[in-house]
CSV table of C-alpha atoms and ligand atoms in Angstrom, one decimal:
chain,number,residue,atom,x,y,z
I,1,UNK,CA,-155.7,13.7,121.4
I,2,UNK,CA,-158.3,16.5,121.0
I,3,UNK,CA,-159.0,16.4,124.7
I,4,UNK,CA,-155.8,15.8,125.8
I,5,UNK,CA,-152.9,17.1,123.4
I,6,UNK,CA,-154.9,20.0,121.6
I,7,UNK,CA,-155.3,22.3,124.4
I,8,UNK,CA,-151.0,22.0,125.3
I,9,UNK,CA,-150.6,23.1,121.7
I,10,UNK,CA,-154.1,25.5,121.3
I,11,UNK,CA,-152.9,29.1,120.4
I,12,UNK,CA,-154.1,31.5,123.4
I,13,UNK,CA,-156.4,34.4,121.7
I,14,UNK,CA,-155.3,36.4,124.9
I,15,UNK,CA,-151.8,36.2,123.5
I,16,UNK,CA,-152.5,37.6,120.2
I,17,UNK,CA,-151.5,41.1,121.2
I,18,UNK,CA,-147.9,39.2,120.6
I,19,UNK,CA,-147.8,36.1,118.6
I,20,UNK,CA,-144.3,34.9,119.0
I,21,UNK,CA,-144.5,35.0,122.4
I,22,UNK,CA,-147.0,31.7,122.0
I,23,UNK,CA,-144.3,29.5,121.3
I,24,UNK,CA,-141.5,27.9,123.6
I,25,UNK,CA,-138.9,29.3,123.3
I,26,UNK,CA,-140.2,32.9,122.3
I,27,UNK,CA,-139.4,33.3,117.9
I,28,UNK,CA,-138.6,36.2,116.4
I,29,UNK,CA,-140.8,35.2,113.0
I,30,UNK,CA,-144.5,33.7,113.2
I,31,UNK,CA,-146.0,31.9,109.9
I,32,UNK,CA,-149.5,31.0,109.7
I,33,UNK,CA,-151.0,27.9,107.6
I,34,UNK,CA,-154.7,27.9,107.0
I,35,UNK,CA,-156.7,25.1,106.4
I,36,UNK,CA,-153.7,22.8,107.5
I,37,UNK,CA,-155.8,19.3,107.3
I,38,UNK,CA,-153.6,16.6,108.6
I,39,UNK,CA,-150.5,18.5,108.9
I,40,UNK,CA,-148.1,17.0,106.5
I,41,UNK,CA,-147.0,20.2,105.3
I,42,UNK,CA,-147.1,22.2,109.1
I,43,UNK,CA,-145.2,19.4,110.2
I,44,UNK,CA,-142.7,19.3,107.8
I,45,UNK,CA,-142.1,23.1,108.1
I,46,UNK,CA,-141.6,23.1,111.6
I,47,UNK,CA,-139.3,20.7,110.9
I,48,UNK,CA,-136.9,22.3,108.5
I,49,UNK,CA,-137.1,25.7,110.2
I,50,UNK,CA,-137.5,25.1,113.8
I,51,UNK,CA,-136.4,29.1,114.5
I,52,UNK,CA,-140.1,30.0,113.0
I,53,UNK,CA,-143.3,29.5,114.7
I,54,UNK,CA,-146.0,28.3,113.3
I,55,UNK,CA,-149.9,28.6,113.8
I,56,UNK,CA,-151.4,25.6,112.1
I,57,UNK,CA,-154.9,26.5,111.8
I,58,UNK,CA,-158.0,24.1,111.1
I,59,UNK,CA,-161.7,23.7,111.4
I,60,UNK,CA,-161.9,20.1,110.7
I,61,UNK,CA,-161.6,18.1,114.3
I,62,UNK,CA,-160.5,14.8,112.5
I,63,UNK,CA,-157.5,16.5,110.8
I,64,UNK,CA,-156.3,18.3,113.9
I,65,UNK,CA,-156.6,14.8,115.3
I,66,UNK,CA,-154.4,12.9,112.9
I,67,UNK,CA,-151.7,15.6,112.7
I,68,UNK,CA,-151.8,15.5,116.6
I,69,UNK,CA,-151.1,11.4,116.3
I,70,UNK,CA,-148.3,12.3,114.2
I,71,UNK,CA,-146.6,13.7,117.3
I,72,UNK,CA,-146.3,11.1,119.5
I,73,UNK,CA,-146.8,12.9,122.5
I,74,UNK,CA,-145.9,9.9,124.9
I,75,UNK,CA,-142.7,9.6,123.3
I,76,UNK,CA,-141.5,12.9,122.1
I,77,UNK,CA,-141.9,16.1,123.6
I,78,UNK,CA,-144.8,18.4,121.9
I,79,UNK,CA,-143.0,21.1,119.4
I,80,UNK,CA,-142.3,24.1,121.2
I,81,UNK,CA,-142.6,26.1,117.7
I,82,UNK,CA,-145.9,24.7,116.9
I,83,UNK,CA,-149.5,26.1,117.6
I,84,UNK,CA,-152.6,25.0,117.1
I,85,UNK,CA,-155.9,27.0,116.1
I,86,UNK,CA,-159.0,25.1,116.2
I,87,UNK,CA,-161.7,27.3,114.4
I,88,UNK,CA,-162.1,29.7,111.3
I,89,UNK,CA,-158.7,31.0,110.6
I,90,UNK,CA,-160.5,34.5,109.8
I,91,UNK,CA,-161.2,35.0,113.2
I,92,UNK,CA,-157.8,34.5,114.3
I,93,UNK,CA,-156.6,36.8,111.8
I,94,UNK,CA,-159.1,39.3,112.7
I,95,UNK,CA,-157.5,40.1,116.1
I,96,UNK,CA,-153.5,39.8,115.2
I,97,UNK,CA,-151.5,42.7,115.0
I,98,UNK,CA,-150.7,44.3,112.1
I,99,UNK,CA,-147.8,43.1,110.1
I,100,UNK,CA,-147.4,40.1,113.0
I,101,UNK,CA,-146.5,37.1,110.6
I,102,UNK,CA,-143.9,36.4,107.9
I,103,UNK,CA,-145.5,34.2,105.8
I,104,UNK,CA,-149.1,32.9,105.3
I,105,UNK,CA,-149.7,29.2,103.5
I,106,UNK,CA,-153.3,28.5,102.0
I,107,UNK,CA,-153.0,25.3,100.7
I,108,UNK,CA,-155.5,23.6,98.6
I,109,UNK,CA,-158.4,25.8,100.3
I,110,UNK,CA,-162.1,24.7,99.7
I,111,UNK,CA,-163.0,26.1,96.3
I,112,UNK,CA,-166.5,26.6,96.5
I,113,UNK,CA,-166.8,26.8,92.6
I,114,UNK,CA,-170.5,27.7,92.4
I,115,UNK,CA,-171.1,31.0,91.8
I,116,UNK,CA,-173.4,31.6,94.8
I,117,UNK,CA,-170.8,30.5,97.2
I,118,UNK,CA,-167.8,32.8,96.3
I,119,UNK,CA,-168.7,34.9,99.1
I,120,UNK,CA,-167.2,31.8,101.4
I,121,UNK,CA,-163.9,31.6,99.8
I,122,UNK,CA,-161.1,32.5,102.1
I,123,UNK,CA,-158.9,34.4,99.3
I,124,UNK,CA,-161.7,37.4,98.4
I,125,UNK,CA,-161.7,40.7,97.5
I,126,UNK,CA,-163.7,41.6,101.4
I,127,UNK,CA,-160.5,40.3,102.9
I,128,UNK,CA,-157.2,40.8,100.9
I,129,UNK,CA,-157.2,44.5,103.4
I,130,UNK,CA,-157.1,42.4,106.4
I,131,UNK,CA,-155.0,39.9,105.1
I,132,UNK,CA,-152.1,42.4,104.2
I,133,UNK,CA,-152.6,43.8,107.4
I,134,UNK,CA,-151.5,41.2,109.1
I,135,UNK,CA,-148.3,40.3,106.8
I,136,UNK,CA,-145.0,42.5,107.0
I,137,UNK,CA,-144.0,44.2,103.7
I,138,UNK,CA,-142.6,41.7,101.7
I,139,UNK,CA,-143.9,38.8,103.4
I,140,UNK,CA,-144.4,35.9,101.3
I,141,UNK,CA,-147.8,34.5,100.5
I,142,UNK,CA,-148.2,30.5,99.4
I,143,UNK,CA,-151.4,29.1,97.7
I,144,UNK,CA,-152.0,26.0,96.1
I,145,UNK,CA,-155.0,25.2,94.4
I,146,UNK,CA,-156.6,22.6,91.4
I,147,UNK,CA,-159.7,23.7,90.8
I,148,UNK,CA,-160.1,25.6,87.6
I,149,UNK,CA,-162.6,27.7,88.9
I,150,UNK,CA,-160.8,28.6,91.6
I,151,UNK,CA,-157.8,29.4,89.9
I,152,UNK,CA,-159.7,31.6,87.2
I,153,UNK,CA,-160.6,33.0,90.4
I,154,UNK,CA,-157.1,33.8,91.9
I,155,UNK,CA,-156.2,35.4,88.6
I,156,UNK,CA,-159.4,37.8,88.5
I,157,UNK,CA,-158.9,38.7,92.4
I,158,UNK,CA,-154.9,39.2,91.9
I,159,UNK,CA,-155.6,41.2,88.7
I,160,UNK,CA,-157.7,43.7,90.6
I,161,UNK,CA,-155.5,44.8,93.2
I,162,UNK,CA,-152.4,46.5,94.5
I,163,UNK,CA,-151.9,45.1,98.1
I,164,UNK,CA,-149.7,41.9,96.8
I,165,UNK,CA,-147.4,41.7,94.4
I,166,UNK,CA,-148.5,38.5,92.3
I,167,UNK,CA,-146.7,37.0,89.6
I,168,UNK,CA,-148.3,34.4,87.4
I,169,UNK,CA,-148.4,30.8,89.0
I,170,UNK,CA,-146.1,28.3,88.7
I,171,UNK,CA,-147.5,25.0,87.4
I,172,UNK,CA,-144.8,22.6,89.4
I,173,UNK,CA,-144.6,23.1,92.6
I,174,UNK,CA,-141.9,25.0,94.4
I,175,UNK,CA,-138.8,24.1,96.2
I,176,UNK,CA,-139.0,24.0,100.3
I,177,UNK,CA,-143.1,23.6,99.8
I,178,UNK,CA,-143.8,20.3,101.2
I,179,UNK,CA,-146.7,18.2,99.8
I,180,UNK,CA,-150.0,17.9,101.1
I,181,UNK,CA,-152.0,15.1,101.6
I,182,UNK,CA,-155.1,17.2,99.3
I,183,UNK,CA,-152.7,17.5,96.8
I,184,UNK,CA,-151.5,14.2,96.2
I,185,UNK,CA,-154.9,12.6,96.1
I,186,UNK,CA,-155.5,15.8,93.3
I,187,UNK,CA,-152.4,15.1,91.1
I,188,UNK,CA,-153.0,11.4,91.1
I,189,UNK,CA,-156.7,12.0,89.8
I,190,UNK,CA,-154.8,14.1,86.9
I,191,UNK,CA,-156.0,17.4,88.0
I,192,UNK,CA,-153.3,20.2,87.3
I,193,UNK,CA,-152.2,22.8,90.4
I,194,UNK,CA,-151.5,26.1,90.4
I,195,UNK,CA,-148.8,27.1,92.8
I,196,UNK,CA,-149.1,31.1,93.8
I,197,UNK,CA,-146.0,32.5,95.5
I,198,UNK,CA,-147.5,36.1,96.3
I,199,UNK,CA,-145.4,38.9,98.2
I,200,UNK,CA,-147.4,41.8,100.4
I,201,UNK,CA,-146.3,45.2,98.8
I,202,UNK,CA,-143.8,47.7,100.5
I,203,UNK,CA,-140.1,47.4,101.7
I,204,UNK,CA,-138.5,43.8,103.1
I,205,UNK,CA,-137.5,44.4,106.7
O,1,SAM,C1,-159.2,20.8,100.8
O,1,SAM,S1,-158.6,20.7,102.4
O,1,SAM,C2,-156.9,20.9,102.2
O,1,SAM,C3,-156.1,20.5,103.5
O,1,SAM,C4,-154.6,20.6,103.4
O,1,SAM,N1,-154.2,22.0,103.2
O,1,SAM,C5,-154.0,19.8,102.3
O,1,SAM,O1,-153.6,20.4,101.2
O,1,SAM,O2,-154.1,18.5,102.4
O,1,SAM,C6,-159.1,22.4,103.1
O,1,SAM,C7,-159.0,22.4,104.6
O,1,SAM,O3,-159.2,23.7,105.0
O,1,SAM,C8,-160.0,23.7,106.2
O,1,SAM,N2,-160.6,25.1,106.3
O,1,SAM,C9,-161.5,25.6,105.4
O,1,SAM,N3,-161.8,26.8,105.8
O,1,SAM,C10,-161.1,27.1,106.9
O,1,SAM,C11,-161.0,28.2,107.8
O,1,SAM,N4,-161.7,29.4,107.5
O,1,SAM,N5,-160.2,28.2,108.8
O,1,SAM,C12,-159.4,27.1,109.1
O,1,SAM,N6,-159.5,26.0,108.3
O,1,SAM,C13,-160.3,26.0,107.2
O,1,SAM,C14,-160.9,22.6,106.0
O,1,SAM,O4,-161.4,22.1,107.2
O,1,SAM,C15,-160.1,21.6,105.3
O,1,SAM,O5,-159.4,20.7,106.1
């Protein structure tokens, strides 16, 4: 699958200049999940709006692996509105265009609750700038996440700036927000989520 499938679905870094240009046939809106794991929520995306494209992105090779089984690509022809990134969704944000994507999903990212590690978390202060960059005005922004630390987090980083407008999190989790595999395996261990439904400043399009 990784050998085989992977690279018919890899998103081309030479195409970044132009993101909806990656997908067959060309879409007028790109969304970008980080941290996708095994794809139940990408998949089930694609699914319900197959006029968006979507950049699933993940580091982990055994996720990208079961998401790609989910596509039986001997029976089924490979989504024409799905890409794949295989390494550190930073770095693919790092050279798209400003304002290039509608809508950015960080679900259930690693917490890293020690204090020593924040500087690893994906949602932080260093990178909120490039983040909006890359989001239209009034793009939506999803995050889920169940760790308390992490969602004391979230609160502090939200509270200190101006570049997303960020109500308080829901506690149940939104309609059209398909479940995650993470977050299944959190609820039924009793942990508690917090769903964040974030909007980047300025006019909607
Ligand atoms: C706790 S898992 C959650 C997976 C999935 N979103 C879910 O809810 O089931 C976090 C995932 O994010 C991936 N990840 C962490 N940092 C990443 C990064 N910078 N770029 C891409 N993927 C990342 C990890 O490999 C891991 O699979």
């Amino acid at each position: 699958l990784l050998a085989e499938v992977l690279p018919q679905l890899r998103f081309d870094p030479t195409a970044a200049g132009n993101p909806a240009a990656a997908f067959s046939p060309h879409v007028a809106r790109v969304w970008l999940e980080v941290g996708c794991g095994n794809g139940e929520h990408a998949l089930a995306q694609i699914a319900r709006h197959p006029e968006i494209g979507l950049i699933g992105a993940e580091v982990f090779a055994n996720g990208l692996a079961s998401m790609l089984a989910h596509l039986e690509p001997e029976t089924r022809a490979l989504p024409g509105n799905l890409r794949l990134w295989d390494d550190d969704a930073r770095a693919l944000i790092r050279i798209l265009p400003d304002a290039s994507l509608d809508r950015l999903f960080v679900l259930f990212p690693d917490p890293w609750p020690k204090a020593r590690h924040a500087k690893r978390r994906f949602v932080h202060p260093a990178f909120l700038p490039e983040i909006a960059r890359v989001l239209r005005p009034g793009a939506e922004w999803r995050i889920a996440t169940d760790d308390p630390t992490h969602q004391a987090w979230l609160a502090e980083v939200f509270a200190a700036q101006t570049l997303f407008a960020a109500p308080p999190p829901a506690t149940a989790r939104p309609a059209d927000w398909p479940p995650t595999r993470y977050e299944a395996k959190a609820l039924a261990a009793g942990r508690r989520a917090h769903y964040w439904t974030l909007r980047r400043a300025g006019p909607s399009r």
